[in-house]
Amino acid sequence: MVSRVIPVDEFDLVIFGGTGDLARRKILPGLFRRFLSGQMPAGSRIIGAARSELEGDGYRQMIADAVAEFGGEESRNKKGLEAFLKQLEYVAIDARGEGGWSDLAAIVRQDVVQAFYFSVAPSLFGDLAERLHTNKIANAQSRIVVEKPFGRDLETARELNQTLAAHFDESQIYRIDHYLGKETVQNLMAVRFGNVLFEPLWNNHYVDHIQITVAETVGVGGRGAYYDKSGAMRDMVQNHLMQLLCLIAMEPPGQFEADAVRDEKLKVIRALQSIDHHHIVRGQYDAGPDGPSYREDAENPRSFTESFIAMRCHIANWRWAGVPFYLRTGKRMKARSSEIAVVFKDLGHTIFEGDEARHRNILAIRLQPNEGIDLQVTIKEPGPGGMRLIDVPLDMTFADALGDGAEDVTDAYERLIMDVIRGNQTLFMRGDEVEAAWAWTDPLINSWEARNDVPKHYDAGSAGPEDAMMLLHRDGRKWREIKG
Ligand code: NAD
């Protein structure tokens, strides 16, 4: 398969926090891949801006090292790397002071696409936004990219939105959620809205329930102190899982255009019902052979923060009335796996004698590993022995489907950055979406904090606390297996 690379317009991309972990691990290696693919025009420049004073080629060396460490196969392309590094610049800058701003103003051009990636702590967003204007660097067409966490509750998210809105129009703000940049997530929209097969079944007449699982094997070690102030609800559900839920549940937008898509997502969030606390299970991992317990990792022996959460949600609208959406996410689980499963209803009547087993169609959308979609269908078991039914997957693993071009499946970050340069906001969260998501999660968090709810224990390397299993068992259902 020949991959089609559509070059973007010439740009200057400034990465504030250009020496940080995210820039070195994801942003720069991703941009290097886009450079190699031919998508980045020759005159474009990437300008790292951070606190450190770096001598001479110090930044280029730092990024060469980062690409070698995190860039995968492509990092072996020495000639390509040399050419890429030539498009890199660096400015030492103080977000809170005046140092470095005139240097940046002298470098950034006004006649190409301008994007400013705020890969720094959110407490610096306001300073950066203001200084970009007082130093006459940004203009009415500039774009800014902001990272999660976007607030820690409705109030702080509103403040952040107001801070950014004081300097930039909503059409210039790109709130990144890398889950939306995944190939499968976009394919979910293609499957839903590009086929006649699924949409007629995509409702409470045919769908029994939907499961969304984001399981990680890593613990919080290393960033335990930060995580302990956040927890799985704030860190994962309020953003990633809710975005996936929106894409699964939204009405077809009138067109595939940023605000049309985001209007429909917003309606889903606003239609989410509040959840009774009996339908939320919070957990903390115990110590296991591979590492310490959550409380040890968080260095907080009395922590009540959840490293796992499972919940049953309902969307109050005609399409989804009565259909449970089960969400779960956790750390130190048995496998690294992210999946959305649409579980269809049982047949009303079976004509196959002796077929007691329940055969259900399941559409499983795998985000990781092996991005792809499979549809579980029932067929006759091949061979003699009568009409015995078995379930088999119709598998569309993108790596297989794309053959030799599989390695071209663009990483979420690089795809999203190219969308910023193109000025396409479809896969970015709008300010009102983020606020609506917090408006739904805040009361749930406040409620368990007021009750001093103690998270349940779970074994590291398991599928979470027993109570999470019960959440579905009580409804006569069960979670899908977490498979890596
Ligand atoms: P980091 O601590 O590794 O890097 C911070 C960067 O900010 C450094 O380059 C530092 O020089 C710069 N900086 C700090 N204070 C500054 C100042 N006053 N003036 C100018 N520059 C300053 O952080 P990170 O892990 O790269 O994260 C950056 C942002 O991205 C954070 O908001 C984080 O929450 C978010 N994020 C990170 C990840 C990740 O995987 N690292 C994932 C999602 C979101």
Coordinates of C-alpha atoms and ligand atoms in Angstrom, one line a residue:
M1 CA 0.0 0.0 0.0
V2 CA 1.4 3.4 -0.9
S3 CA 1.0 5.9 1.9
R4 CA -0.1 9.4 0.8
V5 CA 1.7 12.2 2.5
I6 CA 0.2 15.6 2.0
P7 CA 2.8 18.2 2.8
V8 CA 1.7 21.0 5.1
D9 CA 2.4 24.7 4.7
E10 CA 5.8 26.1 5.8
F11 CA 5.7 26.7 9.6
D12 CA 7.6 27.9 12.6
L13 CA 6.8 25.6 15.6
V14 CA 7.9 26.9 19.0
I15 CA 8.0 24.2 21.7
F16 CA 8.0 25.8 25.1
G17 CA 9.4 23.1 27.4
G18 CA 11.4 21.9 24.5
T19 CA 14.0 20.2 26.8
G20 CA 11.3 18.4 28.8
D21 CA 10.3 14.8 29.0
L22 CA 7.3 15.1 26.7
A23 CA 9.2 17.0 24.0
R24 CA 12.1 14.6 24.0
R25 CA 10.0 11.4 24.2
K26 CA 7.1 12.2 21.9
I27 CA 7.0 15.6 20.2
L28 CA 10.5 15.7 18.6
P29 CA 10.8 12.0 17.6
G30 CA 7.3 12.4 16.1
L31 CA 8.3 15.5 14.1
F32 CA 11.4 13.7 12.9
R33 CA 9.2 10.9 11.5
R34 CA 7.1 13.5 9.7
F35 CA 10.2 15.1 8.4
L36 CA 11.4 11.8 7.0
S37 CA 8.0 11.2 5.4
G38 CA 8.4 14.4 3.5
Q39 CA 5.5 16.2 5.2
M40 CA 7.6 19.0 6.7
P41 CA 8.5 21.6 4.1
A42 CA 12.2 22.4 3.8
G43 CA 12.0 26.0 5.2
S44 CA 10.0 25.0 8.3
R45 CA 11.6 25.3 11.7
I46 CA 11.2 23.9 15.1
I47 CA 12.3 26.2 17.9
G48 CA 12.9 24.7 21.3
A49 CA 12.4 27.2 24.1
A50 CA 13.1 26.3 27.7
R51 CA 14.8 27.5 30.8
S52 CA 18.2 25.9 30.3
E53 CA 21.1 27.8 28.8
L54 CA 22.4 25.5 26.1
E55 CA 25.7 26.2 24.4
G56 CA 26.2 26.1 20.6
D57 CA 24.7 22.9 19.2
G58 CA 23.6 21.7 22.7
Y59 CA 19.9 21.5 21.8
R60 CA 20.6 19.7 18.5
Q61 CA 22.7 17.2 20.4
M62 CA 20.0 16.7 23.0
I63 CA 17.4 16.0 20.4
A64 CA 19.7 13.7 18.4
D65 CA 20.1 11.7 21.7
A66 CA 16.3 11.8 22.2
V67 CA 15.6 10.5 18.7
A68 CA 18.2 7.8 19.2
E69 CA 16.5 6.7 22.4
F70 CA 12.8 7.1 21.5
G71 CA 12.7 7.4 17.7
G72 CA 12.5 3.7 16.9
E73 CA 13.7 2.3 13.6
E74 CA 13.9 5.6 11.9
S75 CA 16.5 6.9 14.3
R76 CA 19.1 4.9 12.3
N77 CA 18.7 7.2 9.4
K78 CA 21.8 9.3 10.1
K79 CA 21.6 11.5 7.0
G80 CA 17.9 12.2 7.6
L81 CA 18.7 13.1 11.2
E82 CA 21.4 15.5 10.2
A83 CA 19.1 17.3 7.8
F84 CA 16.3 17.4 10.4
L85 CA 18.6 18.8 13.1
K86 CA 19.4 21.7 10.7
Q87 CA 15.8 22.8 11.0
L88 CA 16.1 23.0 14.8
E89 CA 16.8 26.2 16.8
Y90 CA 16.9 26.9 20.5
V91 CA 16.2 29.9 22.6
A92 CA 16.7 30.0 26.4
I93 CA 13.6 31.7 27.8
D94 CA 12.0 32.5 31.1
A95 CA 8.2 32.2 30.9
R96 CA 7.9 34.3 34.0
G97 CA 10.4 37.0 33.2
E98 CA 11.7 38.9 30.2
G99 CA 14.8 36.8 29.5
G100 CA 14.9 35.4 26.0
W101 CA 11.7 37.0 24.6
S102 CA 13.4 39.4 22.3
D103 CA 15.6 36.6 20.9
L104 CA 12.4 34.6 20.2
A105 CA 10.8 37.6 18.6
A106 CA 13.8 38.0 16.3
I107 CA 13.6 34.3 15.1
V108 CA 9.8 33.6 14.7
R109 CA 8.6 34.7 11.3
Q110 CA 5.2 36.4 10.7
D111 CA 4.7 35.2 7.1
V112 CA 4.5 31.4 7.8
V113 CA 2.2 29.3 9.9
Q114 CA 3.0 29.9 13.6
A115 CA 2.3 27.3 16.2
F116 CA 3.3 27.5 19.9
Y117 CA 3.3 24.2 21.8
F118 CA 2.9 24.8 25.6
S119 CA 4.7 21.7 26.8
V120 CA 5.1 23.2 30.3
A121 CA 3.2 23.2 33.5
P122 CA -0.3 24.7 33.1
S123 CA 0.7 27.4 35.7
L124 CA 2.8 28.9 33.0
F125 CA 0.2 29.0 30.3
G126 CA -1.0 32.5 31.2
D127 CA 2.6 33.9 31.3
L128 CA 3.4 32.4 27.9
A129 CA 0.2 33.6 26.3
E130 CA 0.7 37.1 27.6
R131 CA 4.3 37.4 26.7
L132 CA 3.7 36.1 23.2
H133 CA 1.5 39.2 22.7
T134 CA 3.4 41.8 24.6
N135 CA 6.5 40.8 22.6
K136 CA 4.5 41.0 19.4
I137 CA 5.4 37.4 18.4
A138 CA 1.9 35.9 18.1
N139 CA -0.6 37.1 15.6
A140 CA -4.3 36.5 14.9
Q141 CA -3.5 33.4 12.9
S142 CA -1.1 31.8 15.4
R143 CA -2.1 28.5 17.0
I144 CA -1.3 27.4 20.5
V145 CA -1.2 23.7 21.7
V146 CA -1.9 22.9 25.3
E147 CA -1.4 19.7 27.1
K148 CA -3.4 17.9 29.7
P149 CA -4.0 18.3 32.6
F150 CA -6.5 21.0 31.6
G151 CA -7.5 22.0 35.1
R152 CA -8.1 19.7 38.1
D153 CA -11.8 20.6 38.4
L154 CA -14.4 22.9 36.8
E155 CA -13.2 26.0 38.5
T156 CA -9.6 25.6 37.5
A157 CA -10.5 24.6 34.0
R158 CA -12.6 27.7 33.7
E159 CA -9.8 29.9 34.9
L160 CA -7.4 28.3 32.4
N161 CA -9.9 28.8 29.6
Q162 CA -10.4 32.4 30.6
T163 CA -6.6 33.0 30.8
L164 CA -6.1 31.6 27.3
A165 CA -9.2 33.4 26.0
A166 CA -7.7 36.7 27.1
H167 CA -5.0 36.3 24.5
F168 CA -6.3 33.8 21.9
D169 CA -9.5 33.1 20.1
E170 CA -11.0 29.6 20.6
S171 CA -10.2 28.9 17.0
Q172 CA -6.5 29.3 17.8
I173 CA -6.5 26.9 20.8
Y174 CA -5.7 23.2 20.3
R175 CA -6.2 21.2 23.5
I176 CA -4.5 18.0 22.9
D177 CA -5.7 14.5 23.9
H178 CA -3.4 12.1 22.2
Y179 CA -6.1 9.4 22.3
L180 CA -8.0 11.3 19.7
G181 CA -4.9 11.1 17.4
K182 CA -4.9 7.3 17.3
E183 CA -5.6 5.6 14.0
T184 CA -8.3 3.4 15.4
V185 CA -10.2 6.3 17.0
Q186 CA -10.5 8.0 13.7
N187 CA -11.3 4.7 12.2
L188 CA -14.1 4.4 14.6
M189 CA -15.7 7.4 13.0
A190 CA -15.1 5.9 9.5
V191 CA -16.7 2.6 10.6
R192 CA -19.7 4.3 12.1
F193 CA -20.3 7.0 9.5
G194 CA -18.8 5.4 6.4
N195 CA -20.7 2.2 6.3
V196 CA -24.4 1.4 6.1
L197 CA -24.0 -1.7 8.3
F198 CA -23.5 -0.3 11.7
E199 CA -25.5 2.9 12.2
P200 CA -28.9 1.2 12.0
L201 CA -27.8 -1.1 14.9
W202 CA -26.1 1.6 16.9
N203 CA -28.8 2.2 19.5
N204 CA -30.6 0.7 22.5
H205 CA -32.6 -1.6 20.2
Y206 CA -29.6 -3.7 19.3
V207 CA -26.8 -2.7 21.7
D208 CA -26.8 -4.5 25.1
H209 CA -23.9 -2.5 26.6
I210 CA -20.6 -0.9 25.8
Q211 CA -17.3 -1.4 27.6
I212 CA -14.4 0.9 27.5
T213 CA -11.1 -0.3 29.1
V214 CA -7.8 1.4 29.4
A215 CA -5.4 -0.8 31.3
E216 CA -1.8 -0.1 32.0
T217 CA 0.9 -2.4 33.5
V218 CA 3.0 0.5 34.8
G219 CA 2.5 1.8 38.3
V220 CA 2.8 5.5 39.3
G221 CA 6.4 5.1 40.5
G222 CA 8.4 8.2 39.5
R223 CA 5.5 10.5 39.4
G224 CA 3.7 9.2 42.5
A225 CA 3.5 12.5 44.3
Y226 CA 1.9 14.2 41.3
Y227 CA -0.5 11.3 40.6
D228 CA -1.6 11.1 44.3
K229 CA -3.2 14.6 43.9
S230 CA -5.0 13.5 40.8
G231 CA -6.0 9.8 40.6
A232 CA -7.5 7.7 37.8
M233 CA -10.7 9.8 37.5
R234 CA -8.9 13.1 36.9
D235 CA -5.9 11.6 35.1
M236 CA -7.8 9.2 32.7
V237 CA -11.5 9.3 32.9
Q238 CA -12.2 13.0 32.7
N239 CA -10.3 13.2 29.4
H240 CA -9.3 10.1 27.5
L241 CA -12.2 7.8 28.5
M242 CA -14.8 10.5 28.1
Q243 CA -13.5 11.4 24.7
L244 CA -13.7 7.7 23.6
L245 CA -17.2 7.6 25.1
C246 CA -18.2 10.7 23.1
L247 CA -17.0 9.2 19.8
I248 CA -18.9 6.0 20.4
A249 CA -22.1 7.6 21.6
M250 CA -22.4 10.8 19.6
E251 CA -25.0 11.4 16.9
P252 CA -23.6 11.6 13.3
P253 CA -22.4 15.2 12.8
G254 CA -23.8 17.0 9.8
Q255 CA -20.3 17.1 8.3
F256 CA -16.8 16.0 9.2
E257 CA -15.8 19.4 10.4
A258 CA -14.3 20.5 13.8
D259 CA -17.3 22.3 15.3
A260 CA -19.9 19.9 13.9
V261 CA -18.1 17.0 15.5
R262 CA -17.4 18.8 18.8
D263 CA -21.0 20.0 19.1
E264 CA -22.1 16.4 19.0
K265 CA -19.5 15.3 21.5
L266 CA -20.6 18.1 23.9
K267 CA -24.2 16.9 23.7
V268 CA -23.1 13.4 24.9
I269 CA -21.2 14.8 27.9
R270 CA -24.2 17.0 28.8
A271 CA -26.5 13.9 28.6
L272 CA -24.4 11.9 31.0
Q273 CA -26.4 11.1 34.1
S274 CA -24.9 11.4 37.5
I275 CA -23.7 8.1 39.0
D276 CA -24.8 6.5 42.2
H277 CA -21.8 5.7 44.3
H278 CA -22.7 2.0 44.3
H279 CA -21.9 2.1 40.6
I280 CA -18.3 3.3 41.1
V281 CA -15.5 1.1 42.2
R282 CA -12.2 2.7 43.1
G283 CA -9.1 0.7 43.8
Q284 CA -5.4 0.8 44.8
Y285 CA -2.8 -1.8 43.8
D286 CA -1.0 -3.8 46.3
A287 CA 2.7 -4.6 46.3
G288 CA 3.6 -7.4 43.8
P289 CA 6.7 -9.2 42.5
D290 CA 7.3 -6.4 40.1
G291 CA 7.1 -3.5 42.5
P292 CA 5.8 -1.7 45.6
S293 CA 2.2 -0.9 46.5
Y294 CA 0.4 2.2 45.3
R295 CA 0.8 3.8 48.7
E296 CA 4.5 3.2 48.7
D297 CA 4.8 4.5 45.1
A298 CA 2.8 7.6 46.1
E299 CA 4.9 7.9 49.3
N300 CA 1.7 8.5 51.1
P301 CA 0.8 5.6 53.6
R302 CA -2.7 7.1 54.2
S303 CA -3.6 7.9 50.5
F304 CA -7.2 7.5 49.5
T305 CA -6.4 8.2 45.8
E306 CA -7.5 5.6 43.3
S307 CA -5.1 4.0 40.8
F308 CA -8.1 2.1 39.4
I309 CA -11.7 3.1 38.7
A310 CA -14.6 1.3 37.2
M311 CA -18.1 2.7 36.8
R312 CA -21.4 2.3 35.1
C313 CA -22.7 5.3 33.2
H314 CA -25.9 6.1 31.4
I315 CA -26.6 8.6 28.7
A316 CA -30.0 10.1 28.9
N317 CA -31.2 10.4 25.3
W318 CA -33.4 8.4 22.9
R319 CA -30.5 6.5 21.3
W320 CA -28.9 5.2 24.5
A321 CA -31.7 5.1 27.1
G322 CA -31.2 1.9 29.2
V323 CA -27.8 1.0 27.7
P324 CA -25.0 0.8 30.3
F325 CA -21.6 2.2 29.4
Y326 CA -19.0 0.4 31.6
L327 CA -15.7 2.3 31.9
R328 CA -12.6 1.1 33.7
T329 CA -9.0 2.1 33.8
G330 CA -6.1 1.3 36.1
K331 CA -2.4 1.0 36.7
R332 CA -0.4 -2.2 37.4
M333 CA -3.0 -4.3 35.6
K334 CA -2.4 -7.7 34.0
A335 CA -1.8 -6.3 30.5
R336 CA -1.4 -3.0 28.6
S337 CA -4.6 -2.8 26.7
S338 CA -7.1 -0.2 25.5
E339 CA -10.3 -1.3 24.0
I340 CA -13.8 -0.3 23.3
A341 CA -16.3 -3.1 22.9
V342 CA -19.8 -2.7 21.6
V343 CA -21.7 -5.8 22.8
F344 CA -24.8 -6.4 20.8
K345 CA -28.0 -8.0 22.2
D346 CA -28.8 -11.7 22.1
L347 CA -30.8 -13.1 19.3
G348 CA -34.5 -13.0 20.2
H349 CA -34.9 -16.6 19.2
T350 CA -32.5 -19.3 18.1
I351 CA -33.4 -21.9 15.5
F352 CA -30.4 -24.0 16.3
E353 CA -31.3 -26.9 18.5
G354 CA -29.0 -27.6 21.4
D355 CA -27.4 -24.2 21.1
E356 CA -27.5 -23.1 24.7
A357 CA -24.4 -21.0 24.5
R358 CA -25.0 -17.3 24.1
H359 CA -23.6 -16.0 20.8
R360 CA -23.3 -12.3 20.7
N361 CA -21.9 -10.0 18.1
I362 CA -19.2 -7.9 19.6
L363 CA -17.5 -5.0 17.8
A364 CA -14.1 -4.5 19.5
I365 CA -12.1 -1.5 18.7
R366 CA -8.5 -2.0 19.9
L367 CA -6.4 1.1 20.6
Q368 CA -3.4 -0.7 21.9
P369 CA -1.7 -3.0 21.3
N370 CA -2.2 -4.0 17.6
E371 CA -4.5 -1.1 16.7
G372 CA -7.4 -2.5 14.8
I373 CA -11.1 -3.5 14.8
D374 CA -12.7 -6.9 15.0
L375 CA -16.2 -8.0 14.7
Q376 CA -17.1 -11.2 16.5
V377 CA -19.6 -13.2 14.5
T378 CA -21.2 -16.6 14.9
I379 CA -20.6 -19.3 12.3
K380 CA -20.9 -23.0 12.0
E381 CA -18.0 -24.9 13.3
P382 CA -16.3 -26.3 10.2
G383 CA -16.4 -30.1 9.6
P384 CA -18.9 -32.9 10.3
G385 CA -20.8 -33.2 13.6
G386 CA -23.9 -31.3 13.0
M387 CA -24.8 -27.7 13.4
R388 CA -22.4 -26.6 16.1
L389 CA -22.0 -22.8 16.4
I390 CA -18.8 -21.0 17.3
D391 CA -17.8 -17.4 17.5
V392 CA -15.0 -16.1 15.3
P393 CA -13.5 -12.6 14.8
L394 CA -13.6 -10.9 11.5
D395 CA -10.2 -9.2 12.2
M396 CA -9.0 -6.0 10.8
T397 CA -5.6 -5.4 12.4
F398 CA -4.3 -2.4 10.7
A399 CA -0.7 -3.7 10.6
D400 CA -2.0 -6.7 8.6
A401 CA -4.3 -4.7 6.5
L402 CA -1.6 -2.2 5.6
G403 CA 1.0 -4.8 4.8
D404 CA 4.4 -3.3 4.1
G405 CA 3.1 0.2 4.9
A406 CA 2.2 -0.8 8.5
E407 CA 5.1 1.1 10.0
D408 CA 3.6 4.2 8.4
V409 CA 0.7 4.2 10.8
T410 CA 1.3 7.7 12.2
D411 CA 1.8 8.1 15.9
A412 CA -0.9 10.0 17.6
Y413 CA 1.3 13.0 18.5
E414 CA 2.7 13.6 15.1
R415 CA -0.7 13.3 13.4
L416 CA -2.1 15.9 15.8
I417 CA 0.8 18.3 15.4
M418 CA 0.3 18.2 11.6
D419 CA -3.4 18.9 12.2
V420 CA -2.4 22.0 14.2
I421 CA -0.2 23.2 11.3
R422 CA -3.1 22.5 8.9
G423 CA -5.5 24.4 11.2
N424 CA -7.8 21.4 11.7
Q425 CA -9.3 21.3 15.2
T426 CA -11.6 18.3 14.7
L427 CA -9.5 16.0 16.9
F428 CA -8.9 18.6 19.7
M429 CA -11.1 19.3 22.7
R430 CA -13.0 22.6 22.7
G431 CA -13.1 24.7 25.9
D432 CA -16.8 24.0 26.6
E433 CA -16.3 20.2 26.2
V434 CA -13.5 20.3 28.8
E435 CA -15.7 22.3 31.2
A436 CA -18.7 20.0 30.7
A437 CA -16.5 17.0 31.4
W438 CA -15.4 18.5 34.7
A439 CA -19.0 19.5 35.5
W440 CA -19.9 15.8 35.3
T441 CA -16.8 14.5 37.2
D442 CA -16.6 17.1 40.0
P443 CA -19.7 16.0 42.0
L444 CA -18.6 12.4 41.8
I445 CA -15.2 13.2 43.2
N446 CA -16.6 15.5 45.8
S447 CA -19.0 12.8 46.9
W448 CA -16.4 10.2 47.5
E449 CA -14.1 12.7 49.2
A450 CA -16.9 13.8 51.5
R451 CA -17.6 10.1 52.4
N452 CA -13.9 9.4 52.9
D453 CA -14.3 6.5 50.6
V454 CA -11.5 4.0 50.9
P455 CA -10.3 2.5 47.6
K456 CA -10.5 -1.3 47.4
H457 CA -7.2 -3.3 47.2
Y458 CA -6.3 -5.2 44.1
D459 CA -3.4 -7.4 43.2
A460 CA -0.8 -5.9 41.0
G461 CA -1.0 -7.8 37.6
S462 CA -4.8 -8.5 38.0
A463 CA -7.9 -7.1 36.4
G464 CA -8.7 -4.8 39.3
P465 CA -10.6 -5.3 42.6
E466 CA -13.2 -8.0 42.9
D467 CA -15.9 -5.3 43.3
A468 CA -15.3 -4.2 39.8
M469 CA -16.2 -7.7 38.6
M470 CA -19.3 -7.6 40.7
L471 CA -20.3 -4.3 39.1
L472 CA -21.1 -6.3 35.9
H473 CA -22.0 -9.6 37.5
R474 CA -24.8 -7.9 39.3
D475 CA -26.2 -6.9 35.9
G476 CA -25.7 -10.4 34.5
R477 CA -22.7 -9.3 32.4
K478 CA -19.0 -9.7 32.5
W479 CA -15.9 -7.7 31.6
R480 CA -14.0 -8.7 28.6
E481 CA -10.6 -10.2 29.3
I482 CA -7.7 -7.8 29.4
K483 CA -5.3 -9.1 26.8
G484 CA -2.0 -7.6 25.8
Ligands
NAD1 P1 9.2 18.4 32.3 O1 9.3 18.8 33.7 O2 10.0 17.3 31.8 O3 9.7 19.7 31.4 C1 9.2 21.0 31.7 C2 9.8 21.9 30.7 O4 9.4 23.2 31.0 C3 11.3 22.0 30.6 O5 11.8 22.1 29.3 C4 11.6 23.3 31.4 O6 12.9 23.9 31.0 C5 10.5 24.1 31.0 N1 10.2 25.2 32.0 C6 9.9 25.1 33.3 N2 9.7 26.3 33.9 C7 10.0 27.2 32.9 C8 10.0 28.6 32.9 N3 9.7 29.4 34.0 N4 10.3 29.2 31.7 C9 10.5 28.5 30.6 N5 10.5 27.1 30.6 C10 10.3 26.5 31.7 O7 7.7 18.3 31.9 P2 7.0 17.3 30.8 O8 6.9 15.9 31.4 O9 7.7 17.5 29.5 O10 5.5 17.9 30.7 C11 5.2 19.1 30.1 C12 3.7 19.3 30.2 O11 3.1 18.3 29.4 C13 3.1 19.3 31.6 O12 2.0 20.2 31.6 C14 2.6 17.8 31.7 O13 1.6 17.7 32.6 C15 2.2 17.6 30.3 N6 2.2 16.2 29.9 C16 3.3 15.4 29.9 C17 3.3 14.1 29.5 C18 4.5 13.3 29.5 O14 4.5 12.1 29.1 N7 5.7 13.8 30.0 C19 2.1 13.5 29.1 C20 0.9 14.3 29.1 C21 1.0 15.6 29.5

